[in-house]
Short mmCIF file of C-alpha atoms in Angstrom, two decimals:
data_model
loop_
_atom_site.label_atom_id
_atom_site.label_comp_id
_atom_site.label_asym_id
_atom_site.label_seq_id
_atom_site.Cartn_x
_atom_site.Cartn_y
_atom_site.Cartn_z
CA UNK A 1 36.68 18.71 -78.46
CA UNK A 2 35.59 21.27 -81.03
CA UNK A 3 32.53 23.26 -79.84
CA UNK A 4 30.81 23.14 -83.26
CA UNK A 5 28.36 20.23 -83.28
CA UNK A 6 28.82 19.94 -87.05
CA UNK A 7 32.20 18.35 -86.35
CA UNK A 8 31.16 15.10 -84.68
CA UNK A 9 31.36 11.38 -85.29
CA UNK A 10 27.88 10.10 -86.17
CA UNK A 11 27.68 7.77 -83.16
CA UNK A 12 29.64 6.05 -80.39
CA UNK A 13 30.09 2.90 -82.47
CA UNK A 14 32.01 4.78 -85.17
CA UNK A 15 33.97 6.68 -82.54
CA UNK A 16 35.09 3.44 -80.89
CA UNK A 17 35.94 1.96 -84.28
CA UNK A 18 38.27 4.93 -84.80
CA UNK A 19 39.80 4.34 -81.35
CA UNK A 20 40.37 0.68 -82.19
CA UNK A 21 41.96 1.54 -85.53
CA UNK A 22 44.38 4.02 -83.95
CA UNK A 23 45.12 1.76 -80.99
CA UNK A 24 47.08 4.35 -79.00
CA UNK A 25 45.94 6.92 -76.44
CA UNK A 26 46.96 9.65 -74.04
CA UNK A 27 45.50 8.99 -70.59
CA UNK A 28 44.94 12.02 -68.36
CA UNK A 29 44.67 11.53 -64.62
CA UNK A 30 45.36 13.27 -61.32
CA UNK A 31 47.95 12.28 -58.71
CA UNK A 32 48.91 13.87 -55.38
CA UNK A 33 51.84 15.41 -57.26
CA UNK A 34 49.51 16.96 -59.83
CA UNK A 35 48.02 15.98 -63.20
CA UNK A 36 49.89 13.41 -65.26
CA UNK A 37 49.56 11.91 -68.74
CA UNK A 38 50.32 8.31 -69.68
CA UNK A 39 50.86 7.22 -73.28
CA UNK A 40 49.77 3.68 -74.03
CA UNK A 41 48.39 1.21 -76.57
CA UNK A 42 44.85 0.12 -75.93
CA UNK A 43 42.17 -2.24 -77.18
CA UNK A 44 38.43 -1.75 -77.53
CA UNK A 45 36.67 -4.79 -76.11
CA UNK A 46 33.39 -6.18 -77.52
CA UNK A 47 31.60 -4.57 -74.56
CA UNK A 48 32.88 -1.13 -75.58
CA UNK A 49 35.26 -0.94 -72.61
CA UNK A 50 38.90 -0.03 -73.16
CA UNK A 51 41.70 -2.22 -71.86
CA UNK A 52 45.34 -1.24 -71.60
CA UNK A 53 48.43 -1.81 -69.52
CA UNK A 54 50.98 0.47 -67.90
CA UNK A 55 54.32 -0.05 -66.22
CA UNK A 56 53.95 -0.16 -62.46
CA UNK A 57 56.57 2.60 -62.31
CA UNK A 58 54.38 4.94 -64.37
CA UNK A 59 53.42 8.07 -62.43
CA UNK A 60 49.71 7.30 -62.87
CA UNK A 61 49.72 3.57 -62.14
CA UNK A 62 49.23 3.59 -58.38
CA UNK A 63 46.44 6.19 -58.65
CA UNK A 64 44.29 4.64 -61.39
CA UNK A 65 42.20 1.97 -59.66
CA UNK A 66 38.79 3.57 -59.05
CA UNK A 67 39.81 6.92 -60.55
CA UNK A 68 37.93 8.96 -63.13
CA UNK A 69 40.18 9.63 -66.13
CA UNK A 70 40.04 10.83 -69.72
CA UNK A 71 41.62 8.90 -72.59
CA UNK A 72 42.28 10.94 -75.73
CA UNK A 73 42.82 9.28 -79.10
CA UNK A 74 43.78 11.33 -82.14
CA UNK A 75 44.67 10.79 -85.76
CA UNK A 76 46.72 12.79 -88.26
CA UNK A 77 45.66 16.41 -88.78
CA UNK A 78 46.04 18.92 -91.59
CA UNK A 79 46.77 22.65 -91.46
CA UNK A 80 44.35 24.58 -93.69
CA UNK A 81 45.52 27.91 -95.15
CA UNK A 82 43.02 30.76 -95.67
CA UNK A 83 44.53 31.21 -99.13
CA UNK A 84 42.91 27.97 -100.22
CA UNK A 85 39.39 29.39 -99.88
CA UNK A 86 40.01 32.11 -102.46
CA UNK A 87 39.30 34.88 -99.91
CA UNK A 88 42.37 35.28 -97.69
CA UNK A 89 41.14 38.61 -96.31
CA UNK A 90 37.95 37.09 -94.92
CA UNK A 91 39.21 33.84 -93.40
CA UNK A 92 41.67 32.56 -90.82
CA UNK A 93 43.89 29.45 -90.64
CA UNK A 94 42.47 26.29 -89.11
CA UNK A 95 43.19 22.59 -88.69
CA UNK A 96 41.24 19.55 -89.82
CA UNK A 97 41.55 16.66 -87.37
CA UNK A 98 39.84 13.70 -85.72
CA UNK A 99 39.87 12.93 -82.02
CA UNK A 100 37.86 10.95 -79.49
CA UNK A 101 37.85 11.64 -75.75
CA UNK A 102 36.60 8.88 -73.47
CA UNK A 103 35.82 9.58 -69.83
CA UNK A 104 35.21 6.87 -67.28
CA UNK A 105 36.26 4.99 -64.17
CA UNK A 106 39.31 2.74 -64.28
CA UNK A 107 39.52 -0.69 -62.66
CA UNK A 108 42.78 -2.56 -62.13
CA UNK A 109 42.69 -6.13 -63.47
CA UNK A 110 44.35 -9.35 -62.35
CA UNK A 111 47.02 -11.64 -63.75
CA UNK A 112 44.79 -13.72 -66.01
CA UNK A 113 43.22 -10.62 -67.54
CA UNK A 114 46.69 -9.14 -68.08
CA UNK A 115 47.86 -12.24 -69.93
CA UNK A 116 44.69 -12.26 -72.03
CA UNK A 117 45.21 -8.57 -72.84
CA UNK A 118 48.79 -9.15 -73.96
CA UNK A 119 47.72 -12.11 -76.10
CA UNK A 120 44.93 -10.06 -77.66
CA UNK A 121 47.25 -7.08 -78.21
CA UNK A 122 49.75 -9.19 -80.12
CA UNK A 123 46.95 -10.73 -82.19
CA UNK A 124 45.67 -7.23 -82.99
CA UNK A 125 48.87 -5.34 -83.74
CA UNK A 126 51.28 -7.94 -85.15
CA UNK A 127 49.28 -8.40 -88.40
CA UNK A 128 49.47 -4.63 -88.95
CA UNK A 129 53.23 -4.97 -89.41
CA UNK A 130 52.97 -8.32 -91.23
CA UNK A 131 54.42 -10.29 -88.33
CA UNK A 132 53.24 -13.24 -86.23
CA UNK A 133 54.81 -12.85 -82.79
CA UNK A 134 52.79 -14.25 -79.89
CA UNK A 135 53.22 -14.39 -76.13
CA UNK A 136 53.67 -18.16 -76.50
CA UNK A 137 57.04 -17.51 -78.13
CA UNK A 138 58.42 -16.03 -74.90
CA UNK A 139 60.43 -17.94 -72.33
CA UNK A 140 57.87 -18.46 -69.52
CA UNK A 141 60.18 -17.21 -66.77
CA UNK A 142 61.07 -14.11 -68.76
CA UNK A 143 57.39 -13.54 -69.59
CA UNK A 144 56.31 -13.77 -65.97
CA UNK A 145 59.09 -11.45 -64.81
CA UNK A 146 58.10 -8.80 -67.33
CA UNK A 147 54.40 -9.20 -66.52
CA UNK A 148 55.07 -8.57 -62.84
CA UNK A 149 56.33 -5.11 -63.82
CA UNK A 150 53.05 -4.05 -65.45
CA UNK A 151 49.34 -3.91 -64.60
CA UNK A 152 46.28 -4.25 -66.83
CA UNK A 153 43.37 -1.84 -66.51
CA UNK A 154 39.85 -1.46 -67.84
CA UNK A 155 38.18 1.87 -68.56
CA UNK A 156 34.39 1.73 -68.86
CA UNK A 157 33.16 4.79 -70.79
CA UNK A 158 30.69 7.09 -69.04
CA UNK A 159 31.03 9.78 -71.72
CA UNK A 160 32.41 9.85 -75.26
CA UNK A 161 33.20 13.21 -76.84
CA UNK A 162 34.31 13.48 -80.45
CA UNK A 163 35.64 15.78 -83.14
CA UNK A 164 35.62 14.86 -86.83
CA UNK A 165 36.60 18.09 -88.56
CA UNK A 166 37.21 17.98 -92.32
CA UNK A 167 36.01 21.30 -93.76
CA UNK A 168 32.32 20.39 -93.40
CA UNK A 169 31.51 24.08 -92.80
CA UNK A 170 32.86 25.15 -96.20
CA UNK A 171 31.11 25.22 -99.56
CA UNK A 172 31.72 22.42 -102.06
CA UNK A 173 33.85 24.78 -104.14
CA UNK A 174 35.99 25.71 -101.14
CA UNK A 175 36.30 22.07 -100.09
CA UNK A 176 37.45 21.10 -103.59
CA UNK A 177 40.05 23.86 -103.41
CA UNK A 178 41.23 22.50 -100.05
CA UNK A 179 41.48 18.98 -101.49
CA UNK A 180 43.53 20.20 -104.45
CA UNK A 181 45.84 22.21 -102.20
CA UNK A 182 46.40 19.32 -99.80
CA UNK A 183 47.17 16.97 -102.67
CA UNK A 184 49.59 19.52 -104.12
CA UNK A 185 51.64 19.53 -100.90
CA UNK A 186 51.55 15.74 -100.59
CA UNK A 187 48.95 15.47 -97.83
CA UNK A 188 46.94 12.68 -99.43
CA UNK A 189 45.43 11.64 -96.08
CA UNK A 190 44.13 15.14 -95.40
CA UNK A 191 42.58 15.31 -98.87
CA UNK A 192 41.00 11.89 -98.35
CA UNK A 193 39.41 13.03 -95.09
CA UNK A 194 37.66 15.94 -96.83
CA UNK A 195 36.46 13.55 -99.53
CA UNK A 196 35.26 11.08 -96.89
CA UNK A 197 32.90 13.51 -95.16
CA UNK A 198 31.59 14.75 -98.54
CA UNK A 199 31.22 11.20 -99.86
CA UNK A 200 33.16 12.19 -102.99
#
């Protein structure tokens, strides 16, 4: 995460809300063959734990139960040109971005928890694409065969590290210039992020 404490989420609750909204993570772990990264959808449970599933053939899968890992969740970022501050000789390029790193121990879950996770995942993500698919629509034999090829896991956070960088260290005039420049190149999301932290 960024070393400047000015670029932080206000609290763990807002950080986990961001994780839930993104719903996708990079999971970093260590195997006897070296470090590996898994890419997976995930859910934030009411307890604050993360639940996800991986294919049993994933390089990390057989090494996760009981392991300490880091899950990294990021959103869109924006390149910021020094020209936008009005003093290109005294500034350098940077990026605005949001990310949450969650460290903790992973526990492998059983069949019932896997089915519940898949049901909950469909209920979470299908509405985002205006669809209504559910696990109940699957042929039971086909469902069970596919479920045998994956495992559900839970990650209980022991540490949450965050970055929420949106030009907070710049003056209002510089931030307005950044917003105008981002809008001019079609980066409406980047402009909105600067406005969000300024409450404009």
